[in-house]
CSV table of C-alpha atoms and ligand atoms in Angstrom, one decimal:
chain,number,residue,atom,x,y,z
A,15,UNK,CA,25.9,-8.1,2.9
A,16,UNK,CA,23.6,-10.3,4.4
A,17,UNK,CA,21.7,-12.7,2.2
A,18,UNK,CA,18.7,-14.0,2.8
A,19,UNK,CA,16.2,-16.9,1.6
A,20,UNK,CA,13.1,-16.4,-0.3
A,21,UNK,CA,9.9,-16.8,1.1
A,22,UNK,CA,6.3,-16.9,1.2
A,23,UNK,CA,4.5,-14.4,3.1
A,24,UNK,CA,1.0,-15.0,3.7
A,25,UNK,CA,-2.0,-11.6,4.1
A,26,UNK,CA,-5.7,-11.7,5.7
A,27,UNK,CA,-8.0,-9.1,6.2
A,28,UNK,CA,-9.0,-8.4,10.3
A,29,UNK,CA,-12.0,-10.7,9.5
A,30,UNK,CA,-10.3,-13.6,7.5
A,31,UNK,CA,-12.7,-13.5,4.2
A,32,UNK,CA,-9.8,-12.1,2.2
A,33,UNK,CA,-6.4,-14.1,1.8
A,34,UNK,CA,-3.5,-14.0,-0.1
A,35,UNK,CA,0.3,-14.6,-0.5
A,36,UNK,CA,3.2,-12.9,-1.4
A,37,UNK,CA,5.9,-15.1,-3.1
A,38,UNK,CA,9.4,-14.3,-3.3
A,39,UNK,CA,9.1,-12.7,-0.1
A,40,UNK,CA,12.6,-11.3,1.0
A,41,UNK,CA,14.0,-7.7,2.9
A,42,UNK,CA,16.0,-7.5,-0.4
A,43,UNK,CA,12.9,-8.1,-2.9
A,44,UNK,CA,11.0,-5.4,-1.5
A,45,UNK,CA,10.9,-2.2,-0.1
A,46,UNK,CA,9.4,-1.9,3.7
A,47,UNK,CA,9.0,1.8,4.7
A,48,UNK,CA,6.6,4.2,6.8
A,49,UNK,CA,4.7,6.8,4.7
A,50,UNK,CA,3.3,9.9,6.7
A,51,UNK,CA,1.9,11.6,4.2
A,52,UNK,CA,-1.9,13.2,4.6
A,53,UNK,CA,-3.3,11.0,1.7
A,54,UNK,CA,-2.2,7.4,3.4
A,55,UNK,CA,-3.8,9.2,6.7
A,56,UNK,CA,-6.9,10.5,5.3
A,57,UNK,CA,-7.4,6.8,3.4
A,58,UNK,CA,-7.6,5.1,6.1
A,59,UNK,CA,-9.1,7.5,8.4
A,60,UNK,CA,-12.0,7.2,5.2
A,61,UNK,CA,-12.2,3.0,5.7
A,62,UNK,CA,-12.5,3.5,9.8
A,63,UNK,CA,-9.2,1.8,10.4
A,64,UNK,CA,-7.2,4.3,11.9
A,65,UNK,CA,-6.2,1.4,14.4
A,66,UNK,CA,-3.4,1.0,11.7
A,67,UNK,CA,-1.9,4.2,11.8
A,68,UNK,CA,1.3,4.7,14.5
A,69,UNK,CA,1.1,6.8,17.1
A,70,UNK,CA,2.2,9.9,14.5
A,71,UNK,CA,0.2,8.8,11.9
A,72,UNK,CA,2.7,6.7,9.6
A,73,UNK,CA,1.3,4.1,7.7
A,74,UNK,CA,3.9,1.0,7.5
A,75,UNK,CA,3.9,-0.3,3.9
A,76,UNK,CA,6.0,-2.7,2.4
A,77,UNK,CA,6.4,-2.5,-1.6
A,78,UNK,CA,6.4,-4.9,-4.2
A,79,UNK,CA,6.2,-6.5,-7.4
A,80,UNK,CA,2.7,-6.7,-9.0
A,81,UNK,CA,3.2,-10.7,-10.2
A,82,UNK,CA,4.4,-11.1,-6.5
A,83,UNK,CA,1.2,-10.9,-5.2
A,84,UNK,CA,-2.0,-13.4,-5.8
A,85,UNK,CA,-5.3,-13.4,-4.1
A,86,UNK,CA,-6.2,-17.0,-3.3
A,87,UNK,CA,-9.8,-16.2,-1.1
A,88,UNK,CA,-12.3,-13.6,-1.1
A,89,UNK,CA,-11.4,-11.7,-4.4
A,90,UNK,CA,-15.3,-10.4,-4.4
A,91,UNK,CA,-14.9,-8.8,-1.2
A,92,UNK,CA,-11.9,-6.2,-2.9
A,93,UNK,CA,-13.1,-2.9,-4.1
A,94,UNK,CA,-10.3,0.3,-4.8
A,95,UNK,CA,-10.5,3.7,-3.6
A,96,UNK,CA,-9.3,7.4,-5.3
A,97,UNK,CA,-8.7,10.1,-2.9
A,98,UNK,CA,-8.8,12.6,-6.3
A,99,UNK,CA,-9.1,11.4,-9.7
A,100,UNK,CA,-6.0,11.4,-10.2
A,101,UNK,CA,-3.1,9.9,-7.8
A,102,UNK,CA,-3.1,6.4,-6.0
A,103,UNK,CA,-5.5,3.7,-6.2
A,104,UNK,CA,-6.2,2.2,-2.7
A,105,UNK,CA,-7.7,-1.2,-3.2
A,106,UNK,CA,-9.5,-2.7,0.3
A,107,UNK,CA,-11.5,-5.5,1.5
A,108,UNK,CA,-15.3,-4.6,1.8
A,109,UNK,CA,-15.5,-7.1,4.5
A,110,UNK,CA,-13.4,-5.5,7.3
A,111,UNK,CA,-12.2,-2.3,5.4
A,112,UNK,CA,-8.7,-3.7,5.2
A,113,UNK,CA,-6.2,-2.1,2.9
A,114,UNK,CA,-4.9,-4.7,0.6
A,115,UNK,CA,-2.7,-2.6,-1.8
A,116,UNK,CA,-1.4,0.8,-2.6
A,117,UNK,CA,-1.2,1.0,-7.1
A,118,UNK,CA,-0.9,3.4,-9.3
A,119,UNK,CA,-1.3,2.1,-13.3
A,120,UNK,CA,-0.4,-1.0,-13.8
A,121,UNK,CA,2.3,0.8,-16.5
A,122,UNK,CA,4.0,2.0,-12.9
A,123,UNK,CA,4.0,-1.9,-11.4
A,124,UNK,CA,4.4,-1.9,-7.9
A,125,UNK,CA,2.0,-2.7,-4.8
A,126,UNK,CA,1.8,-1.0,-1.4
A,127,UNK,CA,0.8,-3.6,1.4
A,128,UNK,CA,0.3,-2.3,4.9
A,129,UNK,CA,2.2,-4.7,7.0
A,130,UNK,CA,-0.1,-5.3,9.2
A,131,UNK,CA,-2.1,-7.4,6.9
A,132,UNK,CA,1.1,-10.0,7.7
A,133,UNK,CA,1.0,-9.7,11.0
A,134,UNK,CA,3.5,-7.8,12.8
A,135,UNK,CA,6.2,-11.4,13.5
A,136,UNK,CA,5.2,-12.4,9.9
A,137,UNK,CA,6.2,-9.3,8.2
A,138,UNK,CA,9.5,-8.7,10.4
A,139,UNK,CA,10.3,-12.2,9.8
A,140,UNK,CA,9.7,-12.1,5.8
A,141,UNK,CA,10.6,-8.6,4.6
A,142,UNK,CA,12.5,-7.5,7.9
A,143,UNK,CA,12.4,-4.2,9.5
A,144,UNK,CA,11.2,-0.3,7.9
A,145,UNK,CA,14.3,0.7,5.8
A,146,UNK,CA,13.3,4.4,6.3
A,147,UNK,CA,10.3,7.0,6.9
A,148,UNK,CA,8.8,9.3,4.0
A,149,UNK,CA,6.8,12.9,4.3
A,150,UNK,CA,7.4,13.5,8.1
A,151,UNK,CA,6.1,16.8,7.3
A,152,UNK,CA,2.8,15.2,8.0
A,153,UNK,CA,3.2,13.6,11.2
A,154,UNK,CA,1.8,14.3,14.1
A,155,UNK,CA,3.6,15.1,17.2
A,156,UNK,CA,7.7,15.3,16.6
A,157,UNK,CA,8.6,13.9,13.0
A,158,UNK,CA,11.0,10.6,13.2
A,159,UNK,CA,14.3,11.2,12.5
A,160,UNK,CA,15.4,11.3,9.0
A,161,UNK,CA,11.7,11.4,7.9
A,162,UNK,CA,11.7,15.2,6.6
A,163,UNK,CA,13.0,16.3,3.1
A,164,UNK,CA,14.3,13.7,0.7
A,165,UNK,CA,15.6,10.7,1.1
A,166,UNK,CA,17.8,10.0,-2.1
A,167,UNK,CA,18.4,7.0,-0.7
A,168,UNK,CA,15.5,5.8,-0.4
A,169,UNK,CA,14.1,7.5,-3.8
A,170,UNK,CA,16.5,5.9,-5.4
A,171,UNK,CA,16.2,2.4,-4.1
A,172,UNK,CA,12.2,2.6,-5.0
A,173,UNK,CA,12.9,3.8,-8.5
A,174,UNK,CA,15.1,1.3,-9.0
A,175,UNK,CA,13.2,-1.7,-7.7
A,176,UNK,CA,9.8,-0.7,-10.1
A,177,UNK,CA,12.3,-0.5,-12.9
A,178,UNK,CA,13.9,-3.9,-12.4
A,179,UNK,CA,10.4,-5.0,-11.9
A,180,UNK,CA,9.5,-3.8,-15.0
A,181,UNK,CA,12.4,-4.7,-17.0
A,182,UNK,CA,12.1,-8.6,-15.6
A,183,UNK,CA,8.5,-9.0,-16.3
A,184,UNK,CA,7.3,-8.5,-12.8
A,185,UNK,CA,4.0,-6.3,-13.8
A,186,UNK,CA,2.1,-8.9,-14.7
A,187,UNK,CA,-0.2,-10.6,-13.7
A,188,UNK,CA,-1.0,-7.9,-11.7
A,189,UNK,CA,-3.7,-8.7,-9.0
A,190,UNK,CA,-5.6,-5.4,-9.1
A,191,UNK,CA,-5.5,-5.2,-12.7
A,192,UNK,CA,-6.8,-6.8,-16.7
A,193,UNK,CA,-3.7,-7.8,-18.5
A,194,UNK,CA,-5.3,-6.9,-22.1
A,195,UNK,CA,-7.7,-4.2,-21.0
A,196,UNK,CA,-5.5,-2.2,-18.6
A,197,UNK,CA,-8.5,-1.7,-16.6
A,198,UNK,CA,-9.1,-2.4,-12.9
A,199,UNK,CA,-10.3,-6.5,-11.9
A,200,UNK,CA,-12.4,-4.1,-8.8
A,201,UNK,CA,-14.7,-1.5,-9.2
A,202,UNK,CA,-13.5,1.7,-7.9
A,203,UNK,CA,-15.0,4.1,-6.3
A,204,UNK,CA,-13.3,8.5,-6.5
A,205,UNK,CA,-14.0,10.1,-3.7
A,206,UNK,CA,-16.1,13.8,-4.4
A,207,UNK,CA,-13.8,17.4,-3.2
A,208,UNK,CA,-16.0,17.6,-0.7
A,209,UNK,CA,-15.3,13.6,1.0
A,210,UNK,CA,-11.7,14.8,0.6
A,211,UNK,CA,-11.9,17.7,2.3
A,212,UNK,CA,-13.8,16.4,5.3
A,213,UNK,CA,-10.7,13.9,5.7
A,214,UNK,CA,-8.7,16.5,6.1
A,215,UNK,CA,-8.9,17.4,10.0
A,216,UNK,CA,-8.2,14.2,10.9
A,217,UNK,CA,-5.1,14.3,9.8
A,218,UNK,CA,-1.5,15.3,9.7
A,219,UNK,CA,0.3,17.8,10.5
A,220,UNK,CA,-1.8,19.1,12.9
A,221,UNK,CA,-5.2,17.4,13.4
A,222,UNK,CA,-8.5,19.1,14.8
A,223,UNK,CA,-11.0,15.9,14.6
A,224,UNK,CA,-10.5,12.7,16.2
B,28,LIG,ZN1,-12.3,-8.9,6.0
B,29,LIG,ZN1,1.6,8.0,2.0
């Protein structure tokens, strides 16, 4: 097996207000995969930054620990976003509409970066290529390969990296998140049935909007 050194990985928004860096920054400390499910589609068809979607709709996000990740600039331009009440919590930049990090409760510690945010070299060069496409159901046009059904694979892999997170101490500090409180450091805005619905035909499998 290949090993491979450490690094730091540094984020921006498109507009530069918000930075950050990831330490500890490695393709083995992380997991790097396309999602083309509806919900990472319709969440960033909602921000107007649908330049970040691939050409079927897959959103490239790379995974990692919570205490990985610090904000060093622009922490009052970060705001989250709920698709439903219940489900992900999409944090972005109010700046430039950048996503800046996929969470669920901090009790399930991981973050979901879209790789752009590194810049394409940056992130090949720090967390190395996608290991692997999820929910190809929801692409548009022909499904990559190996993106359909379940990956155990990859399932497993994911499970296993929140866990050893977990187990190491790698929640906290979380950057979207209070430590005593539990609560969110951003306010957060849920998104009505009817915002969610109107997503909807922009999106996967077979959109009717553009
Ligand atoms: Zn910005
Ligand atoms: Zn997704």
């Amino acid at each position: 097996m290949a090993t491979y050194l450490a690094t730091e990985a540094k984020l921006s928004c498109r507009c530069g207000e918000v930075e950050g860096v990831v330490t500890n920054a490695s393709p083995q400390t992380v997991n790097r995969v396309v999602c083309y499910c509806d919900d990472c589609q319709a969440f960033l068809h909602r921000l107007g930054r649908a330049d970040l979607l691939n050409a079927e709709g897959g959103t490239d996000i790379v995974q990692i620990a919570p205490a990985s990740l610090t904000f060093t600039r622009g922490q009052d331009r970060i705001a989250g976003l709920r698709l439903t009440r219940r489900g992900l919590l999409r944090w972005h930049t109010t700046c430039c509409n950048t996503p800046v990090g996929n969470t669920l409760s901090p009790a399930v510690p991981f973050v979901g970066i879209v790789a752009q945010t590194f810049g394409a070299e940056r992130a090949q060069s720090a967390f190395g290529a996608p290991i692997g496409a999820i929910l190809g159901k929801y692409a548009i046009g022909t499904a990559p390969a190996g993106s359909t059904g379940i990956n155990l694979g990859l399932l497993l892999r994911a499970i296993s990296k929140v866990l050893g997170w977990r187990l190491r101490g790698r929640a906290w500090p979380h950057p979207f998140f209070h430590k005593q409180t539990r609560e969110p450091l951003y306010p957060l805005t849920v998104l009505s049935n009817e915002q969610r619905e109107a997503l909807r035909p922009y999106c996967g499998p077979l959109p009717t909007a553009r």
